[in-house]
Short mmCIF file of C-alpha atoms in Angstrom, two decimals:
data_model
loop_
_atom_site.label_atom_id
_atom_site.label_comp_id
_atom_site.label_asym_id
_atom_site.label_seq_id
_atom_site.Cartn_x
_atom_site.Cartn_y
_atom_site.Cartn_z
CA MET A 1393 4.07 5.52 -24.12
CA GLY A 1394 2.14 2.01 -24.29
CA LYS A 1395 5.03 0.16 -22.06
CA VAL A 1396 3.85 -1.86 -19.76
CA LYS A 1397 4.70 -0.97 -16.14
CA ILE A 1398 5.51 -4.57 -14.58
CA LYS A 1399 5.40 -3.65 -11.14
CA LYS A 1400 8.04 -5.28 -8.61
CA LYS A 1401 6.44 -6.72 -6.43
CA GLU A 1402 8.39 -6.96 -2.84
CA THR A 1403 9.87 -10.47 -2.00
CA ARG A 1404 9.71 -9.75 1.55
CA ILE A 1405 7.18 -11.17 4.01
CA ASP A 1406 6.03 -8.84 7.44
CA MET A 1407 7.20 -10.30 10.15
CA THR A 1408 5.76 -8.18 12.59
CA ALA A 1409 2.18 -9.98 12.78
CA MET A 1410 4.18 -13.46 12.26
CA SER A 1411 6.02 -12.13 15.18
CA ASP A 1412 3.28 -10.58 17.25
CA VAL A 1413 1.14 -14.29 17.05
CA THR A 1414 4.57 -15.76 18.64
CA VAL A 1415 5.22 -13.40 21.30
CA LEU A 1416 1.35 -13.83 23.05
CA LEU A 1417 2.15 -17.59 22.49
CA LEU A 1418 5.71 -17.50 24.27
CA THR A 1419 4.08 -15.21 26.80
CA PHE A 1420 0.87 -17.54 27.54
CA PHE A 1421 3.32 -21.12 27.65
CA MET A 1422 5.30 -18.94 30.23
CA LEU A 1423 2.72 -17.72 32.35
CA THR A 1424 0.46 -20.64 32.60
CA SER A 1425 3.75 -23.35 33.00
CA THR A 1426 4.60 -25.44 35.39
CA PHE A 1427 8.34 -26.98 35.02
CA LEU A 1428 8.43 -30.50 35.58
CA GLN A 1429 9.48 -31.85 38.42
CA LYS A 1430 13.08 -33.75 38.08
CA GLU A 1431 11.97 -37.38 39.99
CA PRO A 1432 14.29 -40.29 40.39
CA VAL A 1433 11.60 -43.17 38.85
CA THR A 1434 9.43 -41.96 36.48
CA VAL A 1435 5.72 -43.09 37.28
CA ILE A 1436 2.89 -43.02 35.47
CA THR A 1437 -0.28 -42.78 37.85
CA PRO A 1438 -3.45 -44.82 37.40
CA PRO A 1439 -5.83 -42.68 35.85
CA SER A 1440 -9.28 -41.55 38.34
CA VAL A 1441 -12.13 -39.52 37.82
CA SER A 1442 -11.17 -38.03 40.98
CA GLU A 1443 -10.78 -33.69 39.92
CA GLU A 1444 -8.94 -32.25 42.77
CA LYS A 1445 -5.62 -30.94 42.15
CA VAL A 1446 -2.71 -31.89 43.34
CA PRO A 1447 -1.70 -29.25 45.14
CA ASP A 1448 1.10 -26.94 44.64
CA GLN A 1449 2.60 -26.26 47.91
CA ASN A 1450 3.25 -27.54 51.59
CA LEU A 1451 3.40 -31.07 49.97
CA LEU A 1452 5.44 -33.80 51.68
CA SER A 1453 5.30 -36.64 47.86
CA VAL A 1454 6.25 -40.09 48.47
CA LEU A 1455 7.66 -41.88 45.30
CA VAL A 1456 6.87 -45.44 45.23
CA SER A 1457 8.94 -47.05 42.99
CA PRO A 1458 7.55 -50.70 41.75
CA GLU A 1459 10.75 -52.58 42.94
CA GLY A 1460 9.59 -50.73 46.38
CA LYS A 1461 12.58 -48.16 46.58
CA VAL A 1462 10.86 -44.50 48.22
CA PHE A 1463 11.93 -41.30 47.94
CA LEU A 1464 10.68 -38.95 49.94
CA ALA A 1465 10.18 -35.12 48.19
CA VAL A 1466 8.82 -31.81 50.07
CA THR A 1467 7.56 -28.47 48.90
CA GLY A 1468 7.25 -25.50 51.41
CA SER A 1469 5.28 -22.63 51.14
CA LYS A 1470 4.90 -20.35 47.72
CA ASP A 1471 4.82 -16.90 49.80
CA SER A 1472 5.59 -17.07 53.02
CA THR A 1473 8.44 -17.15 54.70
CA PHE A 1474 9.40 -20.96 54.69
CA LYS A 1475 9.61 -21.82 50.99
CA SER A 1476 11.13 -24.84 50.19
CA GLU A 1477 14.60 -24.11 51.35
CA THR A 1478 14.74 -23.35 54.64
CA VAL A 1479 11.70 -26.17 54.85
CA ARG A 1480 14.19 -28.94 52.99
CA ALA A 1481 17.11 -27.26 55.90
CA ASP A 1482 15.22 -27.90 59.07
CA LEU A 1483 13.15 -31.31 57.94
CA LEU A 1484 17.21 -32.09 56.96
CA LYS A 1485 17.96 -30.35 60.80
CA LYS A 1486 14.84 -32.24 61.95
CA MET A 1487 15.50 -36.18 60.75
CA ALA A 1488 20.01 -35.78 61.65
CA ALA A 1489 18.63 -34.98 65.61
CA GLU A 1490 16.30 -37.78 65.71
CA TYR A 1491 18.14 -40.09 63.49
CA ASN A 1492 21.27 -39.76 66.19
CA GLN A 1493 18.87 -40.09 69.44
CA ALA A 1494 18.26 -43.62 67.79
CA HIS A 1495 21.65 -44.61 66.53
CA PRO A 1496 24.19 -42.95 69.18
CA SER A 1497 27.02 -44.88 68.60
CA ALA A 1498 27.21 -43.94 65.06
CA PRO A 1499 25.89 -39.72 64.37
CA VAL A 1500 25.29 -38.41 61.34
CA ASN A 1501 26.75 -34.74 62.21
CA LEU A 1502 26.28 -32.38 58.30
CA ASN A 1503 28.10 -28.80 58.20
CA LYS A 1504 26.61 -26.44 56.51
CA LYS A 1505 27.50 -26.42 53.27
CA GLU A 1506 25.94 -30.37 52.84
CA VAL A 1507 22.61 -28.91 54.41
CA GLU A 1508 22.84 -26.39 51.78
CA THR A 1509 23.04 -28.92 49.22
CA PHE A 1510 20.16 -30.53 49.69
CA SER A 1511 18.11 -27.34 50.40
CA LYS A 1512 17.80 -27.97 47.39
CA MET A 1513 17.63 -31.45 45.92
CA PRO A 1514 13.96 -32.03 44.92
CA ALA A 1515 13.82 -35.48 45.96
CA PHE A 1516 15.13 -37.74 48.05
CA GLY A 1517 16.03 -40.77 48.92
CA VAL A 1518 18.90 -42.76 50.51
CA PRO A 1519 20.48 -44.45 53.87
CA PHE A 1520 20.68 -42.08 56.51
CA LYS A 1521 23.83 -43.40 57.06
CA TYR A 1522 24.94 -42.66 53.91
CA ILE A 1523 23.04 -38.84 53.09
CA GLN A 1524 26.48 -37.22 53.87
CA PRO A 1525 28.54 -38.92 51.04
CA TRP A 1526 25.69 -38.61 48.90
CA LEU A 1527 25.38 -34.89 49.48
CA GLN A 1528 29.29 -34.43 48.58
CA LEU A 1529 28.89 -35.65 45.35
CA ALA A 1530 25.89 -34.17 45.05
CA ALA A 1531 27.85 -30.57 45.58
CA LYS A 1532 30.26 -31.90 43.38
CA ASP A 1533 28.22 -34.07 40.22
CA MET A 1534 24.74 -33.14 40.38
CA THR A 1535 24.13 -35.64 37.30
CA LEU A 1536 25.70 -38.88 38.93
CA ALA A 1537 24.31 -38.02 41.95
CA ASP A 1538 21.28 -38.28 40.72
CA LYS A 1539 22.19 -41.72 39.40
CA VAL A 1540 23.52 -43.38 42.48
CA LEU A 1541 19.81 -42.02 43.49
CA GLU A 1542 18.24 -43.65 40.72
CA GLY A 1543 20.34 -47.07 41.93
CA GLU A 1544 21.99 -46.70 38.42
CA GLU A 1545 25.57 -46.01 40.25
CA PRO A 1546 27.26 -47.48 42.84
CA LEU A 1547 28.16 -44.24 45.71
CA SER A 1548 31.70 -44.97 47.32
CA VAL A 1549 31.32 -44.91 51.51
CA GLY A 1550 35.17 -44.96 52.38
CA GLY A 1551 36.68 -47.20 49.37
CA GLN A 1552 33.30 -49.01 49.35
CA LYS A 1553 30.66 -49.68 46.80
CA VAL A 1554 27.32 -49.03 47.79
CA LYS A 1555 24.12 -50.40 45.40
CA LEU A 1556 21.24 -47.61 46.71
CA THR A 1557 17.88 -48.25 46.81
CA GLY A 1558 15.63 -45.79 48.64
CA ILE A 1559 14.40 -45.44 52.09
CA PRO A 1560 15.45 -47.97 54.19
CA ILE A 1561 11.45 -49.39 55.38
CA ASP A 1562 9.72 -52.48 56.27
CA MET A 1563 6.07 -53.45 58.74
CA ASN A 1564 7.02 -51.17 61.54
CA GLU A 1565 3.76 -50.96 63.49
CA ASP A 1566 5.57 -49.25 66.62
CA PRO A 1567 5.05 -46.47 66.41
CA ASN A 1568 8.16 -46.01 68.98
CA LYS A 1569 10.88 -47.86 67.48
CA PRO A 1570 10.16 -45.41 63.77
CA ASN A 1571 12.23 -46.73 60.93
CA GLU A 1572 13.42 -44.43 59.06
CA PHE A 1573 11.23 -44.13 56.56
CA GLN A 1574 8.92 -42.96 60.02
CA MET A 1575 11.49 -41.12 60.85
CA TRP A 1576 11.54 -38.67 58.14
CA VAL A 1577 7.60 -38.09 57.91
CA ARG A 1578 7.96 -37.12 61.14
CA ALA A 1579 10.59 -34.83 61.10
CA ALA A 1580 8.44 -32.78 58.31
CA TYR A 1581 5.08 -32.64 61.08
CA ASN A 1582 7.76 -31.21 62.96
CA ASN A 1583 8.96 -28.98 60.65
CA ASP A 1584 8.00 -25.49 61.34
CA ASN A 1585 6.11 -24.46 58.66
CA GLU A 1586 2.97 -24.76 60.58
CA GLU A 1587 1.13 -25.28 57.27
CA LEU A 1588 2.88 -28.07 56.17
CA LYS A 1589 1.72 -29.42 59.40
CA ASN A 1590 -2.10 -28.64 58.85
CA ALA A 1591 -1.95 -29.36 55.29
CA MET A 1592 -0.19 -33.58 56.87
CA VAL A 1593 -3.31 -33.68 59.17
CA LYS A 1594 -6.26 -32.78 56.93
CA GLY A 1595 -4.63 -35.33 54.53
CA LYS A 1596 -3.75 -33.03 51.42
CA GLY A 1597 -0.06 -32.27 52.50
CA ILE A 1598 0.76 -35.94 51.96
CA ALA A 1599 1.07 -37.46 48.64
CA ILE A 1600 1.72 -41.10 47.83
CA LYS A 1601 2.45 -41.46 44.00
CA ALA A 1602 2.68 -44.77 42.37
CA ASP A 1603 2.79 -46.39 38.83
CA GLN A 1604 -0.44 -48.44 38.65
CA THR A 1605 1.75 -51.63 38.21
CA THR A 1606 3.07 -51.41 41.76
CA PRO A 1607 2.02 -54.83 42.94
CA TYR A 1608 -0.48 -53.77 46.30
CA SER A 1609 2.28 -55.43 48.69
CA VAL A 1610 4.74 -52.57 47.90
CA VAL A 1611 1.86 -49.43 48.52
CA ASN A 1612 0.45 -51.94 51.34
CA VAL A 1613 3.88 -51.12 53.53
CA VAL A 1614 3.66 -47.46 52.89
CA MET A 1615 0.36 -47.13 53.85
CA ASP A 1616 1.12 -49.16 56.88
CA ASN A 1617 3.86 -47.50 58.27
CA LEU A 1618 2.41 -44.17 58.32
CA GLN A 1619 -1.66 -45.70 59.80
CA THR A 1620 0.78 -46.49 62.51
CA MET A 1621 1.98 -42.87 62.38
CA LYS A 1622 -2.05 -41.68 63.03
CA MET A 1623 -1.77 -40.07 59.72
CA ASN A 1624 -4.85 -41.55 58.78
CA LYS A 1625 -5.27 -39.78 55.94
CA PHE A 1626 -3.69 -39.07 52.78
CA SER A 1627 -4.35 -38.33 49.25
CA LEU A 1628 -3.00 -40.81 46.74
CA MET A 1629 -1.99 -39.12 42.88
CA THR A 1630 -3.70 -40.13 40.01
CA ALA A 1631 -3.98 -39.23 36.31
CA LEU A 1632 -7.25 -37.99 34.91
CA LYS A 1633 -9.09 -40.41 33.55
CA THR A 1634 -12.24 -39.65 30.72
CA GLU A 1635 -15.02 -41.53 31.60
CA GLU A 1636 -17.35 -43.11 29.33
CA GLU A 1637 -20.89 -43.19 29.78
CA MET B 354 23.53 18.07 -11.09
CA ALA B 355 25.95 17.57 -8.47
CA LYS B 356 24.40 19.84 -5.60
CA LYS B 357 21.21 18.30 -6.18
CA ASP B 358 22.88 15.10 -4.99
CA LYS B 359 23.92 16.48 -2.04
CA SER B 360 21.16 17.57 -0.80
CA ARG B 361 18.92 14.26 -1.19
CA GLN B 362 19.22 12.66 2.19
CA LYS B 363 18.75 9.04 1.82
CA LYS B 364 15.66 7.30 2.07
CA PHE B 365 15.86 4.54 5.33
CA ASP B 366 13.84 1.56 5.59
CA THR B 367 12.17 2.26 8.31
CA ARG B 368 11.04 -1.78 8.34
CA ILE B 369 12.99 -3.97 10.07
CA ASP B 370 13.60 -7.19 9.16
CA PHE B 371 11.04 -9.71 12.25
CA THR B 372 12.01 -13.25 10.90
CA PRO B 373 15.37 -13.48 13.38
CA MET B 374 12.14 -12.36 16.18
CA VAL B 375 10.20 -14.61 14.73
CA ASP B 376 13.22 -17.39 15.11
CA MET B 377 13.86 -16.64 18.18
CA ASN B 378 10.40 -17.06 19.78
CA MET B 379 9.68 -20.09 17.36
CA LEU B 380 12.49 -21.64 19.66
CA LEU B 381 11.24 -20.45 23.26
CA ILE B 382 8.00 -21.97 22.42
CA THR B 383 9.72 -25.62 21.67
CA PHE B 384 11.54 -25.47 24.61
CA PHE B 385 8.00 -24.02 27.18
CA MET B 386 6.11 -26.81 25.09
CA LEU B 387 8.77 -28.83 26.11
CA CYS B 388 9.82 -28.58 29.46
CA THR B 389 5.82 -27.40 30.84
CA THR B 390 3.38 -29.70 32.15
CA MET B 391 0.08 -28.50 31.43
CA ILE B 392 -2.94 -31.33 32.96
CA LYS B 393 -1.58 -31.23 36.25
CA SER B 394 -1.64 -34.42 38.45
CA GLN B 395 -5.27 -35.61 40.25
CA THR B 396 -5.31 -36.70 43.72
CA LEU B 397 -8.23 -39.10 45.25
CA GLN B 398 -8.40 -38.26 49.16
CA ILE B 399 -8.85 -42.09 51.44
CA SER B 400 -7.94 -42.36 54.48
CA LEU B 401 -7.44 -45.20 56.74
CA PRO B 402 -8.63 -46.36 59.93
CA SER B 403 -6.23 -45.84 62.54
CA ASN B 404 -4.80 -48.57 64.17
CA GLU B 405 -6.21 -48.61 67.34
CA LYS B 406 -8.61 -51.27 68.88
CA VAL B 407 -11.26 -49.14 70.40
CA GLU B 408 -11.78 -48.21 66.88
CA LYS B 409 -11.64 -52.36 65.57
CA GLU B 410 -14.21 -53.34 67.56
CA GLN B 411 -16.69 -50.20 66.38
CA GLN B 412 -16.11 -51.10 62.39
CA ASN B 413 -17.30 -54.45 63.20
CA LYS B 414 -20.12 -53.89 64.01
CA VAL B 415 -21.35 -53.65 60.73
CA LYS B 416 -24.71 -54.81 59.77
CA GLN B 417 -24.52 -57.83 57.95
CA SER B 418 -27.32 -56.71 55.46
CA GLU B 419 -24.90 -53.80 54.66
CA ALA B 420 -21.66 -54.90 53.43
CA VAL B 421 -20.00 -56.03 50.49
CA THR B 422 -16.64 -57.28 50.89
CA ILE B 423 -14.72 -56.71 47.90
CA ILE B 424 -11.03 -59.00 47.38
CA ILE B 425 -9.08 -57.76 44.12
CA ASP B 426 -6.26 -60.28 42.97
CA GLY B 427 -4.40 -59.68 39.76
CA LYS B 428 -1.03 -60.99 38.18
CA VAL B 429 1.97 -60.48 38.53
CA ASP B 430 4.83 -61.70 35.69
CA ASP B 431 8.41 -62.44 35.87
CA LYS B 432 9.81 -58.88 36.81
CA GLY B 433 7.71 -58.12 39.50
CA LEU B 434 4.73 -55.86 38.36
CA SER B 435 1.18 -56.27 37.87
CA LYS B 436 -0.70 -56.36 35.39
CA PRO B 437 -3.09 -53.50 35.32
CA ASP B 438 -5.34 -54.76 32.71
CA GLU B 439 -5.42 -57.97 33.88
CA GLY B 440 -7.31 -59.06 37.58
CA MET B 441 -9.83 -61.09 39.85
CA LEU B 442 -12.52 -59.82 41.74
CA TYR B 443 -13.90 -61.52 44.05
CA TYR B 444 -16.64 -60.52 46.44
CA PHE B 445 -19.10 -61.35 48.62
CA ASP B 446 -22.03 -60.40 50.67
CA GLY B 447 -22.98 -59.56 54.81
CA MET B 448 -20.47 -61.00 57.34
CA PRO B 449 -17.43 -62.64 56.47
CA PRO B 450 -18.91 -67.16 57.98
CA THR B 451 -17.59 -68.24 61.66
CA GLY B 452 -18.02 -71.11 63.24
CA GLU B 453 -20.11 -73.49 62.16
CA GLU B 454 -20.25 -71.64 58.58
CA LEU B 455 -16.56 -72.44 57.47
CA LYS B 456 -17.35 -75.95 57.98
CA ASN B 457 -19.62 -75.72 55.74
CA LEU B 458 -17.99 -73.16 53.45
CA THR B 459 -16.85 -76.82 50.78
CA VAL B 460 -20.87 -76.68 49.94
CA ALA B 461 -21.85 -73.04 50.93
CA ASN B 462 -19.51 -70.69 49.45
CA PRO B 463 -20.74 -67.04 49.26
CA MET B 464 -18.26 -66.17 47.76
CA LYS B 465 -18.56 -65.82 44.09
CA GLN B 466 -16.20 -64.31 41.03
CA ILE B 467 -16.02 -62.08 38.49
CA GLU B 468 -13.81 -61.10 35.93
CA PHE B 469 -12.33 -57.74 36.53
CA GLY B 470 -11.85 -56.13 33.36
CA ASN B 471 -13.78 -55.07 30.80
CA LYS B 472 -17.77 -57.00 31.78
CA THR B 473 -19.08 -58.86 28.46
CA GLY B 474 -17.67 -56.03 26.27
CA GLY B 475 -18.96 -53.09 28.74
CA ALA B 476 -16.32 -50.25 28.92
CA TYR B 477 -16.49 -50.14 32.73
CA PRO B 478 -14.96 -52.68 34.99
CA ALA B 479 -17.56 -55.50 36.37
CA VAL B 480 -17.36 -53.73 40.41
CA ARG B 481 -20.18 -51.24 38.92
CA GLU B 482 -22.36 -53.46 38.31
CA ILE B 483 -22.22 -54.56 41.78
CA LEU B 484 -21.95 -51.83 43.18
CA ARG B 485 -24.58 -50.20 42.07
CA GLU B 486 -27.66 -52.47 42.34
CA ARG B 487 -26.79 -52.49 46.38
CA ASN B 488 -26.29 -48.71 46.59
CA LYS B 489 -29.28 -49.12 44.32
CA ALA B 490 -31.80 -46.18 46.55
CA VAL B 491 -28.96 -43.52 46.77
CA VAL B 492 -27.81 -43.69 42.62
CA GLU B 493 -31.43 -43.32 41.89
CA LYS B 494 -32.17 -39.91 43.68
CA ILE B 495 -28.96 -38.80 42.87
CA GLU B 496 -29.44 -39.48 39.63
CA ALA B 497 -32.79 -37.66 39.27
CA LEU B 498 -31.27 -34.68 41.60
CA LYS B 499 -28.34 -34.27 38.25
CA LYS B 500 -31.18 -33.96 36.36
CA ASP B 501 -32.21 -31.00 38.26
CA TRP B 502 -29.14 -30.11 38.15
CA LYS B 503 -28.66 -29.91 33.94
CA GLU B 504 -31.81 -27.90 34.06
CA MET B 505 -29.84 -25.01 36.46
CA LYS B 506 -33.19 -25.52 38.51
CA PHE B 507 -32.23 -25.22 41.74
CA ASP B 508 -30.87 -20.96 40.65
CA PRO B 509 -31.58 -20.27 36.77
CA ASN B 510 -29.26 -17.30 37.36
CA SER B 511 -26.23 -18.33 38.82
CA GLU B 512 -24.07 -21.32 37.69
CA GLU B 513 -22.19 -21.41 40.83
CA LYS B 514 -25.22 -21.73 42.89
CA ASN B 515 -27.01 -23.98 40.65
CA ASP B 516 -23.45 -26.20 41.04
CA SER B 517 -22.99 -25.60 45.04
CA ILE B 518 -26.69 -26.33 46.20
CA TYR B 519 -26.45 -29.63 43.62
CA GLN B 520 -23.41 -30.59 45.72
CA VAL B 521 -24.62 -29.59 49.36
CA LYS B 522 -27.89 -31.79 48.03
CA ALA B 523 -26.02 -34.74 46.80
CA LYS B 524 -23.93 -35.20 49.30
CA ALA B 525 -26.94 -35.42 51.98
CA ILE B 526 -27.84 -38.19 49.81
CA ARG B 527 -25.07 -39.88 50.40
CA ASN B 528 -24.72 -39.37 53.89
CA ASP B 529 -28.43 -39.92 54.35
CA SER B 530 -28.78 -43.25 57.06
CA THR B 531 -32.63 -43.53 56.13
CA LEU B 532 -31.01 -45.04 53.22
CA LYS B 533 -29.98 -48.61 51.92
CA ARG B 534 -26.30 -47.83 51.82
CA PRO B 535 -23.91 -50.81 51.23
CA VAL B 536 -20.32 -50.59 53.54
CA VAL B 537 -18.12 -51.70 50.72
CA ILE B 538 -14.57 -54.01 52.25
CA ILE B 539 -11.88 -53.61 49.67
CA LYS B 540 -9.44 -55.25 50.62
CA ALA B 541 -5.96 -56.57 48.28
CA THR B 542 -3.84 -59.38 47.76
CA PRO B 543 -0.14 -58.54 47.46
CA ASN B 544 -0.81 -59.16 43.51
CA ALA B 545 -2.59 -56.64 42.40
CA SER B 546 -2.01 -53.95 41.49
CA TYR B 547 -1.75 -50.33 42.69
CA ALA B 548 -4.12 -49.11 39.53
CA HIS B 549 -6.63 -52.30 40.21
CA VAL B 550 -7.27 -50.24 43.85
CA VAL B 551 -7.34 -47.33 42.74
CA SER B 552 -9.96 -48.00 39.85
CA VAL B 553 -12.12 -49.52 42.89
CA LEU B 554 -11.72 -47.06 45.06
CA ASP B 555 -12.37 -44.97 41.69
CA GLU B 556 -15.63 -47.22 40.87
CA MET B 557 -16.63 -45.08 44.98
CA GLN B 558 -17.29 -42.03 44.01
CA ILE B 559 -18.66 -42.67 41.00
CA ASN B 560 -21.68 -45.45 42.36
CA ASN B 561 -22.21 -42.48 45.06
CA ILE B 562 -21.62 -44.46 47.95
CA SER B 563 -20.22 -43.46 51.45
CA ARG B 564 -18.92 -45.56 53.65
CA TYR B 565 -16.06 -47.88 52.49
CA GLN B 566 -12.82 -48.98 54.35
CA ILE B 567 -9.08 -50.53 53.08
CA ASP B 568 -8.55 -53.67 55.15
CA ARG B 569 -6.13 -56.04 55.05
CA ILE B 570 -6.38 -59.38 53.93
CA ASN B 571 -6.96 -62.70 56.65
CA GLN B 572 -7.09 -66.15 56.81
CA VAL B 573 -10.77 -66.78 55.88
CA ASP B 574 -10.52 -64.56 52.58
CA SER B 575 -7.90 -66.79 51.87
CA ALA B 576 -9.95 -69.52 52.45
CA MET B 577 -12.57 -69.07 50.81
CA MET B 578 -10.60 -67.88 47.24
CA ILE B 579 -9.09 -71.26 47.15
CA LEU B 580 -11.69 -72.82 47.37
CA LEU B 581 -13.57 -71.20 45.20
CA GLN B 582 -10.28 -71.44 42.31
CA GLY B 583 -10.29 -75.10 43.32
CA LYS B 584 -14.30 -75.38 42.17
CA ASP B 585 -13.33 -74.40 39.60
CA VAL B 586 -10.33 -76.20 38.01
CA GLY B 587 -12.68 -79.25 39.11
CA LYS B 588 -15.36 -78.25 36.18
#
């Protein structure tokens, strides 16, 4: 009769709505994300008001560490036959040909497997005479190869231990006797991928990425090297600055 | 009774517990959030003069009244890194002194120096004021244009059209040879940091300067800098 019915409360919460939200968020992140590229040195680029975005394809970026080490990274096109892997493999072959022409006494002959390993490397920067042992190491132990690239660990070449310091570069104003950096840039320019070449001519295909604390003398060497090769147009990578006026 | 029990079908709970699903999704979201870069880097386009000699001669024909030379100097710490927030700026108008002028440098040094960073509490680098004053004609016109653009005067219906008309007009003003426009020559000492150089290049955009070039520092420049510093110390 007068019994007070206590309603049984459901302790379980309906998670469907929550799940909907999380799936939506997940989709958003998956679609908008571009993964962080692994780079041998972390650089903080200086701020600028420029609003032009870095192209995400057909780009040769020159990474300059504050100590003056130079690394290169190449990306190919997104939707043509020249994917990054193809472009890198071709770059290495052209570079090897050019290097062997300049150093006929100590040629570097790379096999197919080494070229394949190279095509998977996002960034590189070893003196060319050490590229073979470095690629062999990379095929076996990727993390150690990264450390060698950064200069944290020495690379053992024929029993000797060598500490690597990026791509050899010096002040060179003779385009007929290019240094290794210039050889790489030229190899990229002569790449089978025409789009990369066009982008480089326009100046959008070469980007210098340097840390804000890098002394200008270091960046100047890179700029001068490009200038010697008649590549007068290029871009500098910067971070967004909000202008307070 | 027993019969009744048999016929009663067990009622299944149709609701599925979504908690593990949510857990997993959250984990994935965290992963994506940590691994992505949302902000893409920007680029600053620059073009350097070519190394060929013919062009170098042409460059030197810059009108004397229009040239401004800016020299950036920085400080290097014991690790060999430049300090982006410390620096000095040297500048002078016109062509670098030659011949007789060079001998009188101790008496009449056209170079002035200024602290790079925030000038007397202002939030912008000191170089802006120098450049703005020299590019006054262009800056004023652009500002008037910007006002029109904000009020959508070029095309009240389409934001896109309004924008593109503004861009074309602004470009025409920047390259208008009837206005007095400076030619800025940017030089940097080896101690200057990369951030300094980029921020000065940035000022070119902010102040709508269309003609500028990056050059190497030469002996006359360093002589003037040394003289200027010496004078300061003497005081």
